[in-house]
Amino acid sequence: MLKNSWSLFSALLTALTLCFSSAVYAETYHFVWTPSLSAGNTTAGVGKKFDITFDSESNQIQWIVRFSKAPNTNYLPDGFQLAFNNGPNPKGYAGELAFFYFDALNHADPKLTVYAYNSVNESSWSDGSPQSGAQPADKILSSEAAPGSAKNPTGWIKQLIAYDDDEERVLGFIIDGTKINTHTPLYPGGAGNPWKGAQFDLKIGMWFHPVKGLSTTYGADGFLTNWYRSIRGFYDTANQNAFIEDPICQAISGSGHTVVNVGTPFQAKFKGIDNQQQNLKVTYSGLPPGATVTPANNSTNSNPVNVTINWTPNGSHHGKSYNVDVTFTDTVGAKATCPFSVSVPVNKIPVCNAGAAAAYQNLACSAETTGVQLDGSASKDTDNSGPLTYLWTTNCPGGVISSPTAQKPSLTLNSSNADGSPVACTVYLQVSDGYSAKLCSAAVSINGCVRDCEGTINGVKVFDVCNICGGDGTSCLDCAGTPFGTAKVDRCGVCGGNDACVDCLDNPFGTATIDRCGVCEGDGTSCLGCTNKDITATLMELDGGAHKQRNLVKLATVRLKKTLLNTTTKAFSKKALREAERLRQENWRLAWSVARVQTVCSNTVFCASVSNQDILDEYRTNAATLRDIALQVMNELKTLKPKLNKGDKRLLRKIEEIFSVTTSDVNSVPATSSVCL
């Protein structure tokens, strides 16, 4: 039918596949097989390459096989027979699978008919079932049926393929398998074996037989009336692995590793492509702080997806590297990731220069103060991270810097030390590029002007440790005796102490403590979460209920003895009353063995749960026994009376009523209570 090359056919096939599947979002399962010569029977031709796809949403099926000539005979097939499924060898699966007959006797007019598979080799065209005797074939579709009819609907055949390529032959089809896969078989498979038709997923099994010496005829309905072949090869296989094509991430720019300086814009671009035309979700990981992305993280976008990442590093990014992943995920979770990395060089510390030493040293003492022109202009930023800022300080006596943040401020200082000695001090300059700073200094010295600390030339007074001229060195001592120290006496009278004697009420040497609930001066109960329920009224009802049940037994025995008083009824009544009294006393005891106030606490650290269940169960059992005793007496009464009177019947109802009320009361008692330490 087509006589172009395999590469041209593949291109055409790709275009057709995109065309037919672009409107849906589905998984297209793909099986490509290049079997060895020993993988099948090659008498009708050597199966060189199988290219098979199935779209699980659209049901589109592509089955294309390239053949080379059979060894010795040089045969190439005239057609093939086919059944396939999602794993096991299809042979034996009657009533579950479709069976294809592909007739390529005329390459210009190949034919395809589809039946339900009868599991008996190649006879499905003539016998629909493996049952004994010939059954009518289960006909599904035929390219030879009336166009537009139910058996040859418009559009189910996309392409029937039969052509020779040099010394090789290509046979196959591309069809819409919806009608096949939704077919209701005439002879269904056994229980639990529903109709599958023609489909596979990540596993494929096939029964594929190329044929040679083919002879066919077709009836008026377009289906086979004869299929004969003289030679049949086979490629039967099971549980072969198919695959799903993952999306593609294509780097446009910014891939690999990029070094970016502070303040320099960086951009990376990527494209996500899904060959099945599915929407793609975009996710980013490892983005540097401040980066902007288009489209947004975790957004779902139509295929293809163009991603742009923009980022301009600032000083906080100096010396940092970022490993970024851009991931595209299709609708079933298949992923493609483009990694890239970006780093910012470590900032170079500025060069600091506080000026030439000759300009600051051996200055003449010509007045009480001396002026010095400072100069930081030799400082520089070697990597141009930003404009330099300046901060001047000094330890020179009386030193005042006119503009501490200027590049060239002036310094005014005392011409001599307070003790009259020559001045030898330092000016300090800190330069910063906004990210890193560097400190440098320059020595300043002034000759002469020797004075004592009071300004008296050749005076004898000196500064003490507290910098007091003529002082005794104690005025600046803290409680620990340290000059200019910070130690103080705390509220507990301890020098340098931490108020260790202060209690939780902030009273020095107080006795207040924190309880187990973390409450100052608490009683230890605020964190227990306890609630109390007074069930005295219920216990009284249970007490009274036991008494009422005993009385009902007594009333029943009275009626029994009135009806017939003899030794037997007297003994029976006495035994019933004795047992009822015992049970009344036991239920009285049980009722009042339950605490009248039930406490329930949420705290499980300091509180434990105590069960009332055994008491309640025993009470219920006794109450049921009391009722049964009363009913036994009434049953004895029934044997003596031909018919119970109204009073008897009221008593029966009362027995059940009091038992029901008592049961309800016992059910209202909490099954557990709490006990706290």
XYZ file of C-alpha atoms in Angstrom:
677
model
C 0.000 0.000 0.000
C 2.913 2.338 0.880
C 6.193 2.000 -0.946
C 8.327 4.647 0.794
C 11.185 3.994 3.184
C 10.796 2.924 6.802
C 12.101 6.303 8.026
C 9.499 8.193 5.993
C 6.832 5.849 7.264
C 7.937 6.377 10.890
C 7.667 10.144 10.434
C 4.201 9.769 8.934
C 3.217 7.410 11.739
C 4.356 9.888 14.384
C 2.308 12.640 12.747
C -0.764 10.387 12.589
C -0.355 9.357 16.220
C -0.158 12.991 17.363
C -3.160 13.850 15.253
C -5.308 11.050 16.596
C -4.351 11.439 20.273
C -3.936 15.190 20.724
C -7.444 15.701 22.029
C -7.126 13.319 24.992
C -4.858 12.841 27.968
C -3.969 9.162 28.150
C -1.143 6.742 28.565
C 0.253 5.367 25.350
C 1.956 2.039 26.023
C 4.733 1.173 23.606
C 6.336 -2.184 22.819
C 9.309 -2.381 20.496
C 10.793 -5.817 19.818
C 13.649 -6.942 17.595
C 13.522 -10.722 18.140
C 16.424 -13.043 17.483
C 16.110 -15.697 14.776
C 15.502 -18.289 17.473
C 12.669 -16.318 19.072
C 10.025 -17.687 16.699
C 9.275 -19.740 13.604
C 10.611 -17.890 10.539
C 9.259 -20.122 7.751
C 6.864 -17.430 6.474
C 9.385 -14.598 6.936
C 11.693 -13.243 9.642
C 10.039 -10.802 12.052
C 12.736 -8.156 12.129
C 11.087 -5.395 14.175
C 7.749 -5.077 16.016
C 6.502 -1.521 16.685
C 3.315 -1.735 18.766
C 1.399 0.940 20.714
C -1.884 1.113 22.605
C -3.548 4.312 23.870
C -5.563 3.412 26.992
C -7.888 6.415 26.615
C -8.645 6.525 22.897
C -8.166 2.750 22.367
C -5.987 3.494 19.349
C -3.934 0.422 18.380
C -0.824 0.478 16.209
C 0.536 -2.938 15.130
C 3.376 -2.760 12.604
C 5.928 -5.470 11.846
C 8.887 -5.331 9.467
C 9.910 -8.650 7.889
C 13.028 -9.808 6.139
C 13.140 -12.878 3.922
C 12.892 -16.358 5.383
C 16.132 -18.334 5.411
C 16.600 -20.697 2.457
C 13.188 -19.940 0.856
C 13.314 -16.110 0.757
C 9.613 -16.102 1.669
C 7.901 -12.915 2.813
C 4.448 -13.173 4.473
C 1.120 -12.566 2.688
C -0.587 -11.601 5.934
C -0.853 -12.582 9.570
C -3.135 -13.814 12.386
C -3.027 -12.118 15.761
C -4.340 -12.092 19.340
C -2.750 -10.148 22.201
C -3.371 -9.132 25.808
C -1.700 -7.526 28.809
C 0.628 -10.337 29.866
C 0.078 -14.081 29.442
C 0.234 -16.000 26.180
C -3.249 -15.446 24.681
C -3.653 -19.064 23.665
C -6.523 -20.718 25.539
C -8.355 -17.506 26.519
C -11.625 -18.179 24.727
C -14.346 -15.512 24.834
C -11.979 -12.871 26.202
C -9.794 -11.579 23.359
C -10.141 -10.278 19.814
C -8.592 -12.238 16.925
C -7.262 -10.377 13.860
C -6.904 -11.673 10.288
C -4.739 -9.387 8.157
C -4.881 -10.139 4.416
C -2.074 -8.440 2.424
C -2.356 -10.431 -0.811
C -2.999 -7.122 -2.577
C -0.677 -4.461 -1.186
C -2.835 -1.781 -2.766
C -5.914 -3.073 -0.947
C -5.072 -4.888 2.325
C -7.980 -6.245 4.376
C -8.608 -6.621 8.098
C -11.305 -8.679 9.834
C -11.752 -9.028 13.589
C -13.483 -11.831 15.526
C -13.815 -12.983 19.106
C -11.025 -15.519 19.749
C -12.160 -19.129 20.192
C -8.729 -20.151 21.637
C -8.362 -22.883 18.979
C -5.454 -21.776 16.812
C -6.664 -19.905 13.712
C -10.287 -21.061 13.222
C -12.106 -18.160 14.916
C -13.320 -16.926 11.513
C -15.362 -20.116 11.068
C -16.065 -21.389 14.590
C -16.917 -18.971 17.396
C -16.430 -21.283 20.370
C -14.196 -24.155 21.512
C -17.318 -26.141 22.358
C -17.889 -29.367 20.446
C -19.360 -28.826 17.012
C -19.118 -25.707 14.856
C -20.579 -22.544 16.419
C -21.275 -19.380 14.372
C -18.295 -17.038 14.365
C -18.469 -14.000 16.702
C -17.879 -11.273 14.065
C -16.800 -7.876 15.377
C -15.415 -5.663 12.555
C -14.370 -5.925 8.914
C -12.789 -3.479 6.510
C -14.836 -5.210 3.774
C -18.280 -4.715 5.369
C -20.557 -1.969 4.069
C -18.914 1.411 4.795
C -20.583 3.212 7.685
C -22.323 0.036 8.876
C -22.125 -1.343 12.411
C -19.398 -3.768 11.294
C -17.410 -1.131 9.403
C -18.087 2.174 11.202
C -16.554 5.354 9.884
C -13.145 6.107 11.334
C -12.236 2.817 12.983
C -9.554 2.140 10.383
C -6.861 4.822 10.430
C -4.436 3.012 8.160
C -3.860 -0.471 6.727
C -0.197 -0.926 5.880
C 1.326 -3.284 3.309
C 4.395 -2.395 1.249
C 7.826 -3.663 0.278
C 10.935 -1.718 1.202
C 13.840 -3.022 -0.897
C 13.957 -6.711 0.080
C 11.887 -6.309 3.220
C 8.134 -6.141 3.812
C 6.140 -4.011 6.279
C 2.660 -5.154 7.364
C 0.330 -3.710 9.964
C -2.506 -1.430 10.872
C -3.496 1.630 12.914
C -7.093 1.413 14.141
C -9.528 2.759 16.713
C -10.128 -0.303 18.912
C -13.015 1.184 20.937
C -15.670 -1.023 19.349
C -13.438 -4.056 19.793
C -12.720 -3.365 23.440
C -16.380 -2.634 24.256
C -17.681 -5.697 22.378
C -20.046 -8.094 24.172
C -18.930 -11.630 23.204
C -21.418 -14.220 21.991
C -19.514 -16.868 23.955
C -18.160 -15.176 27.114
C -15.187 -16.561 29.002
C -15.602 -18.358 32.301
C -16.546 -16.700 35.585
C -14.153 -13.908 36.519
C -12.755 -13.711 32.969
C -14.326 -10.591 31.439
C -13.921 -9.487 27.841
C -10.646 -7.641 27.240
C -10.626 -7.336 23.473
C -7.301 -5.959 22.240
C -5.257 -3.989 24.734
C -2.112 -4.102 26.837
C -0.320 -1.972 29.414
C 3.182 -2.360 30.871
C 3.079 -6.079 29.991
C 2.145 -7.685 26.692
C 1.548 -11.249 25.574
C 0.896 -12.137 21.915
C -0.034 -14.952 19.572
C 1.290 -13.653 16.206
C 1.465 -15.930 13.151
C 2.697 -14.608 9.784
C 1.388 -16.714 6.883
C 2.566 -17.577 3.349
C 0.604 -19.145 0.491
C -2.537 -17.348 1.630
C -5.907 -17.843 -0.070
C -9.015 -15.917 1.099
C -12.615 -15.288 0.115
C -15.172 -12.940 1.664
C -18.936 -13.134 1.971
C -21.551 -10.477 1.277
C -21.292 -9.281 4.887
C -17.565 -8.547 4.369
C -16.330 -11.375 6.600
C -14.201 -14.370 5.660
C -15.721 -17.420 4.026
C -12.307 -18.981 3.591
C -8.843 -18.458 5.091
C -6.240 -20.899 3.891
C -2.490 -20.720 4.151
C 0.113 -23.244 3.167
C 2.858 -21.978 5.495
C 2.563 -20.457 8.942
C 5.295 -18.995 11.116
C 4.814 -17.859 14.682
C 6.015 -15.375 17.298
C 4.296 -16.347 20.536
C 5.420 -14.605 23.710
C 4.212 -13.694 27.186
C 4.808 -10.984 29.796
C 7.079 -8.840 27.651
C 7.824 -5.384 29.094
C 6.210 -2.376 27.422
C 6.939 1.211 28.411
C 5.449 4.705 28.694
C 7.266 7.606 27.088
C 8.341 10.146 29.716
C 8.166 13.893 29.135
C 11.286 15.741 27.928
C 13.090 18.661 29.578
C 14.996 20.764 27.049
C 17.550 23.334 28.251
C 17.393 26.605 26.294
C 19.826 28.704 28.350
C 21.392 28.726 31.800
C 22.060 24.991 32.032
C 25.175 23.528 33.609
C 27.015 25.690 36.137
C 27.085 29.495 36.007
C 29.101 31.890 38.182
C 27.235 35.176 38.722
C 28.605 38.289 40.402
C 26.559 40.315 42.841
C 24.269 42.734 41.014
C 24.519 40.870 37.685
C 21.153 39.556 36.357
C 20.995 35.824 35.632
C 18.392 34.064 33.496
C 17.772 30.390 32.712
C 15.213 29.038 30.218
C 13.875 25.496 29.773
C 11.125 23.830 27.783
C 9.014 20.871 28.901
C 7.651 18.683 26.100
C 5.233 15.755 26.369
C 4.982 13.636 23.227
C 1.554 12.439 24.305
C 0.293 16.029 24.462
C -0.529 15.811 28.155
C -0.545 18.810 30.472
C 2.659 19.147 32.508
C 3.076 20.245 36.111
C 6.190 22.353 36.770
C 8.032 22.169 40.095
C 11.253 23.857 41.191
C 13.653 22.870 43.952
C 16.804 24.544 45.234
C 15.954 28.014 43.867
C 18.132 30.798 45.308
C 16.285 33.264 47.561
C 14.695 36.060 45.554
C 14.518 34.153 42.268
C 11.331 34.607 40.212
C 9.878 31.869 38.024
C 7.396 31.670 35.180
C 5.156 29.692 35.331
C 4.531 29.367 39.075
C 5.757 26.435 41.147
C 3.359 23.449 41.195
C 1.309 24.944 38.360
C -0.144 22.728 35.622
C 0.291 24.009 32.082
C -0.558 22.983 28.550
C 2.131 21.256 26.487
C 4.791 22.476 25.698
C 5.742 24.484 28.796
C 8.287 27.325 28.572
C 10.040 28.079 31.866
C 11.974 31.257 32.663
C 13.970 31.801 35.877
C 15.307 35.283 36.695
C 17.598 36.157 39.573
C 19.931 39.002 40.540
C 22.190 38.086 43.490
C 22.883 40.543 46.286
C 25.503 40.658 48.997
C 23.735 38.034 51.120
C 24.510 35.497 48.368
C 28.300 35.939 48.454
C 30.091 32.582 48.544
C 26.926 30.531 48.090
C 26.013 27.921 45.493
C 22.542 26.713 44.539
C 21.692 23.415 42.852
C 18.363 23.854 41.102
C 16.070 21.222 39.568
C 13.299 22.106 37.114
C 10.947 19.126 36.912
C 8.096 18.491 34.476
C 5.549 15.837 35.549
C 2.824 14.482 33.292
C -0.679 13.477 34.381
C 0.385 9.989 35.489
C 3.533 10.969 37.337
C 6.211 10.440 34.678
C 8.928 13.052 35.139
C 11.758 14.828 33.356
C 14.231 17.044 35.211
C 16.725 19.676 34.050
C 19.336 20.361 36.751
C 21.556 23.419 36.793
C 23.665 25.229 39.360
C 24.595 28.829 39.992
C 27.132 30.258 42.410
C 28.203 33.688 43.592
C 31.915 34.269 44.264
C 33.082 34.957 47.792
C 33.265 38.702 48.309
C 36.805 40.163 48.252
C 37.542 42.173 51.349
C 38.301 45.828 50.502
C 41.845 47.195 50.782
C 42.070 49.583 53.741
C 44.699 52.376 53.892
C 44.509 54.996 56.656
C 47.135 57.267 55.090
C 50.879 57.764 54.885
C 52.742 57.435 58.195
C 54.962 60.454 57.487
C 51.934 62.742 57.498
C 50.893 61.735 61.026
C 54.129 61.231 62.961
C 56.674 63.441 64.749
C 54.351 66.423 64.616
C 55.453 69.595 66.323
C 53.740 70.714 69.544
C 52.830 74.308 68.789
C 49.613 74.741 70.806
C 47.329 72.995 73.300
C 45.778 71.111 70.394
C 47.166 69.872 67.101
C 45.302 69.343 63.808
C 45.971 66.431 61.454
C 44.525 65.924 57.971
C 43.483 62.249 57.678
C 43.428 60.590 54.236
C 41.775 57.225 53.354
C 41.795 57.780 49.575
C 44.300 54.962 49.017
C 41.649 52.407 50.130
C 39.931 50.551 47.307
C 37.335 47.863 46.450
C 39.081 45.304 44.246
C 35.937 43.539 42.955
C 33.729 46.637 42.628
C 31.021 45.138 44.849
C 29.817 48.612 45.741
C 30.924 52.125 46.742
C 33.175 52.204 49.798
C 32.014 53.727 53.051
C 34.390 55.071 55.704
C 34.322 55.159 59.485
C 37.154 56.833 61.402
C 37.847 56.438 65.127
C 40.830 57.296 67.302
C 42.335 56.749 70.717
C 44.286 59.976 70.584
C 43.922 62.171 73.695
C 41.213 64.751 73.177
C 40.841 63.435 69.654
C 37.900 64.787 67.681
C 37.301 63.753 64.078
C 35.448 66.424 62.133
C 33.441 64.045 59.912
C 34.034 60.399 60.871
C 32.392 59.035 57.671
C 34.327 61.215 55.233
C 37.185 59.944 53.110
C 39.462 62.813 54.232
C 38.330 64.228 57.589
C 40.455 66.245 59.991
C 41.574 65.143 63.470
C 42.066 67.537 66.361
C 43.896 66.145 69.426
C 45.645 67.319 72.536
C 49.245 68.159 71.869
C 50.425 66.250 74.916
C 49.209 63.586 77.200
C 47.751 64.572 80.531
C 50.969 63.497 82.203
C 52.945 65.747 79.917
C 54.432 62.877 77.960
C 54.609 62.992 74.172
C 51.496 61.809 72.370
C 51.727 58.449 70.589
C 48.268 57.313 69.570
C 46.382 55.673 66.745
C 43.664 56.530 64.270
C 41.526 53.662 62.989
C 39.748 53.427 59.648
C 37.109 50.848 58.746
C 36.157 50.637 55.064
C 33.214 48.595 53.798
C 31.871 47.695 50.360
C 28.460 46.958 51.860
C 29.199 43.224 52.279
C 32.630 43.001 53.896
C 34.626 45.404 56.019
C 38.333 45.890 56.671
C 39.947 47.680 59.618
C 43.313 49.404 59.404
C 45.159 51.985 61.472
C 47.858 54.646 61.379
C 50.137 55.850 64.172
C 50.012 59.509 65.261
C 52.797 61.074 67.345
C 53.539 64.579 68.667
C 56.894 65.617 70.087
C 57.442 67.569 73.311
C 54.943 69.341 75.566
C 55.684 67.203 78.588
C 53.273 68.015 81.487
C 51.889 66.345 84.509
C 48.274 65.277 84.750
C 47.155 68.666 86.036
C 48.895 70.396 83.141
C 51.858 71.444 85.120
C 55.037 71.120 83.206
C 57.318 68.687 84.948
C 54.533 68.121 87.475
C 54.476 64.906 89.558
C 50.802 63.986 89.574
C 49.773 60.945 87.565
C 46.540 59.266 86.643
C 45.454 56.330 88.758
C 43.770 53.175 87.487
C 40.493 55.079 87.440
C 42.064 57.754 85.222
C 41.824 60.258 88.083
C 44.683 62.693 88.285
C 46.153 62.210 91.727
C 43.374 59.792 92.611
C 43.645 56.788 94.949
C 42.514 54.226 92.396
C 39.293 53.240 94.179
C 36.657 55.481 92.713
C 36.012 53.249 89.718
C 36.172 49.861 91.426
C 33.126 47.570 91.397
C 32.128 45.282 94.308
C 34.713 42.736 93.123
C 37.495 45.343 93.160
C 37.763 45.513 89.353
C 38.433 48.971 87.855
C 35.456 50.031 85.804
C 34.008 46.570 86.388
C 30.296 45.797 86.071
C 29.854 43.488 89.068
C 27.047 44.548 91.452
C 25.627 43.260 94.700
C 22.399 41.371 93.952
C 19.235 41.235 96.085
C 20.652 38.308 97.982
C 23.703 40.387 99.060
C 26.065 38.510 96.747
C 28.557 40.420 94.618
C 28.028 39.417 91.005
C 25.212 37.081 92.066
C 22.124 36.128 90.050
C 19.389 36.613 92.684
C 19.457 32.867 93.461
C 17.558 33.375 96.736
C 14.486 34.909 95.051
C 11.416 32.611 95.101
C 8.716 32.299 92.432
C 6.802 35.248 93.961
C 9.935 37.385 93.469
C 10.595 37.590 97.198
C 14.244 37.337 98.286
C 14.633 34.363 100.617
C 10.910 33.609 100.158
C 9.420 30.108 100.524
C 7.013 30.053 97.588
C 7.511 27.065 95.234
C 6.220 25.934 91.858
C 3.842 22.952 91.970
C 3.823 19.976 89.584
C 1.535 21.882 87.229
C 4.088 24.682 86.880
C 1.982 27.092 89.011
C 3.647 29.197 91.657
C 2.075 28.369 95.048
C -0.386 26.073 93.255
C -2.077 23.071 94.847
C -1.036 20.678 92.071
C -4.507 20.202 90.627
C -4.799 22.847 87.936
C -3.317 20.583 85.250
C -5.290 17.448 86.096
C -8.354 18.405 83.974
C -10.810 16.775 86.357
C -14.604 16.967 86.312
C -16.899 15.498 88.989
C -20.282 13.906 88.462
C -22.580 13.233 91.441
C -24.453 9.993 90.750
C -26.054 9.632 94.180
C -29.522 9.851 92.668
C -28.680 7.058 90.232
C -27.287 4.868 93.005
C -30.468 5.405 94.996
C -32.443 4.329 91.948
C -30.303 1.188 91.685
C -30.825 0.509 95.399
C -34.567 1.006 94.973
C -34.616 -1.002 91.751
C -33.226 -4.081 93.527
C -35.859 -3.664 96.255
C -38.630 -3.342 93.657
C -37.481 -6.455 91.824
C -37.449 -8.437 95.107
C -40.981 -7.171 95.847
C -42.190 -8.250 92.416
C -40.958 -11.792 93.170
C -42.836 -11.600 96.462
C -46.062 -10.484 94.725
C -45.721 -13.318 92.212
C -45.349 -15.920 95.000
C -48.409 -14.505 96.774
C -50.470 -14.989 93.605
C -49.050 -18.476 93.195
C -49.978 -19.543 96.756
C -53.430 -18.011 96.435
C -54.023 -20.109 93.389
C -52.778 -23.339 94.929
C -51.356 -23.647 98.394
C -49.633 -26.933 98.939
C -46.277 -28.216 100.016
C -44.794 -27.865 96.544
C -45.888 -24.267 95.916
C -44.892 -23.260 99.436
C -41.409 -24.738 99.015
C -41.065 -23.263 95.541
C -42.165 -19.804 96.762
C -39.894 -19.938 99.781
C -36.875 -20.804 97.654
C -37.695 -18.040 95.157
C -38.086 -15.433 97.917
C -34.888 -16.500 99.628
C -32.887 -16.195 96.395
C -34.566 -12.870 95.511
C -33.686 -11.463 98.930
C -30.092 -12.589 98.560
C -29.842 -10.909 95.141
C -31.519 -7.741 96.486
C -28.950 -7.500 99.260
C -26.107 -8.189 96.813
C -27.307 -5.479 94.388
C -27.790 -3.094 97.325
C -24.173 -3.755 98.278
C -22.978 -3.383 94.658
C -24.895 -0.133 94.140
C -23.306 1.532 97.161
C -19.821 0.140 96.408
C -19.641 2.653 93.546
C -18.420 6.108 94.592
C -21.246 8.630 94.754
C -19.083 11.244 93.032
C -17.375 10.024 89.861
C -14.235 11.928 88.910
C -12.930 11.931 85.305
C -9.515 13.524 84.651
C -7.743 14.132 81.323
C -4.236 14.055 82.851
C -2.692 10.617 82.399
C 0.642 11.440 84.072
C -0.674 12.017 87.614
C -4.030 10.262 87.231
C -5.013 6.642 86.601
C -8.273 5.167 85.346
C -10.274 2.914 87.713
C -12.909 0.616 86.226
C -16.467 0.211 87.585
C -17.192 -2.359 84.887
C -17.014 -5.516 87.026
C -19.457 -4.053 89.585
C -21.859 -2.896 86.874
C -21.695 -6.249 85.055
C -22.412 -8.136 88.280
C -25.324 -5.808 89.082
C -26.768 -6.375 85.582
C -26.452 -10.155 85.975
C -28.217 -10.078 89.364
C -30.973 -7.828 88.021
C -31.518 -10.221 85.114
C -31.655 -13.152 87.550
C -34.247 -11.312 89.724
C -36.366 -10.783 86.643
C -35.960 -14.456 85.658
C -37.009 -15.609 89.166
C -40.152 -13.481 88.963
C -40.904 -14.844 85.502
C -40.339 -18.432 86.716
C -42.931 -17.905 89.481
C -45.341 -16.442 86.924
C -44.715 -19.390 84.596
C -45.568 -21.750 87.476
C -48.740 -19.729 87.993
C -49.622 -20.180 84.309
C -49.517 -23.971 84.707
C -52.119 -23.747 87.458
C -54.475 -21.286 85.831
C -56.341 -21.855 82.601
C -56.021 -18.135 81.892
C -54.125 -15.264 83.545
C -56.279 -12.410 84.861
C -55.599 -8.707 84.339
C -53.660 -8.408 87.567
C -51.394 -11.266 86.545
C -50.719 -9.630 83.204
C -50.044 -6.254 84.831
C -47.550 -7.968 87.122
C -45.776 -9.548 84.127
C -45.505 -6.142 82.464
C -44.260 -4.624 85.711
C -41.516 -7.258 85.988
C -40.187 -6.307 82.538
C -40.695 -2.571 83.133
C -38.735 -2.512 86.411
C -35.968 -4.615 84.824
C -35.765 -2.200 81.868
C -35.597 0.865 84.165
C -32.945 -0.807 86.336
C -30.882 -1.722 83.260
C -31.098 1.868 81.998
C -29.987 3.176 85.413
C -26.977 0.852 85.597
C -25.995 1.799 82.027
C -25.899 5.482 83.061
C -23.202 4.835 85.670
C -19.715 5.718 84.241
C -17.694 2.632 83.404
C -14.477 4.265 84.619
C -13.362 7.003 87.002
C -10.011 8.633 87.736
C -7.727 8.538 90.768
C -4.925 11.105 90.943
C -1.731 11.094 92.975
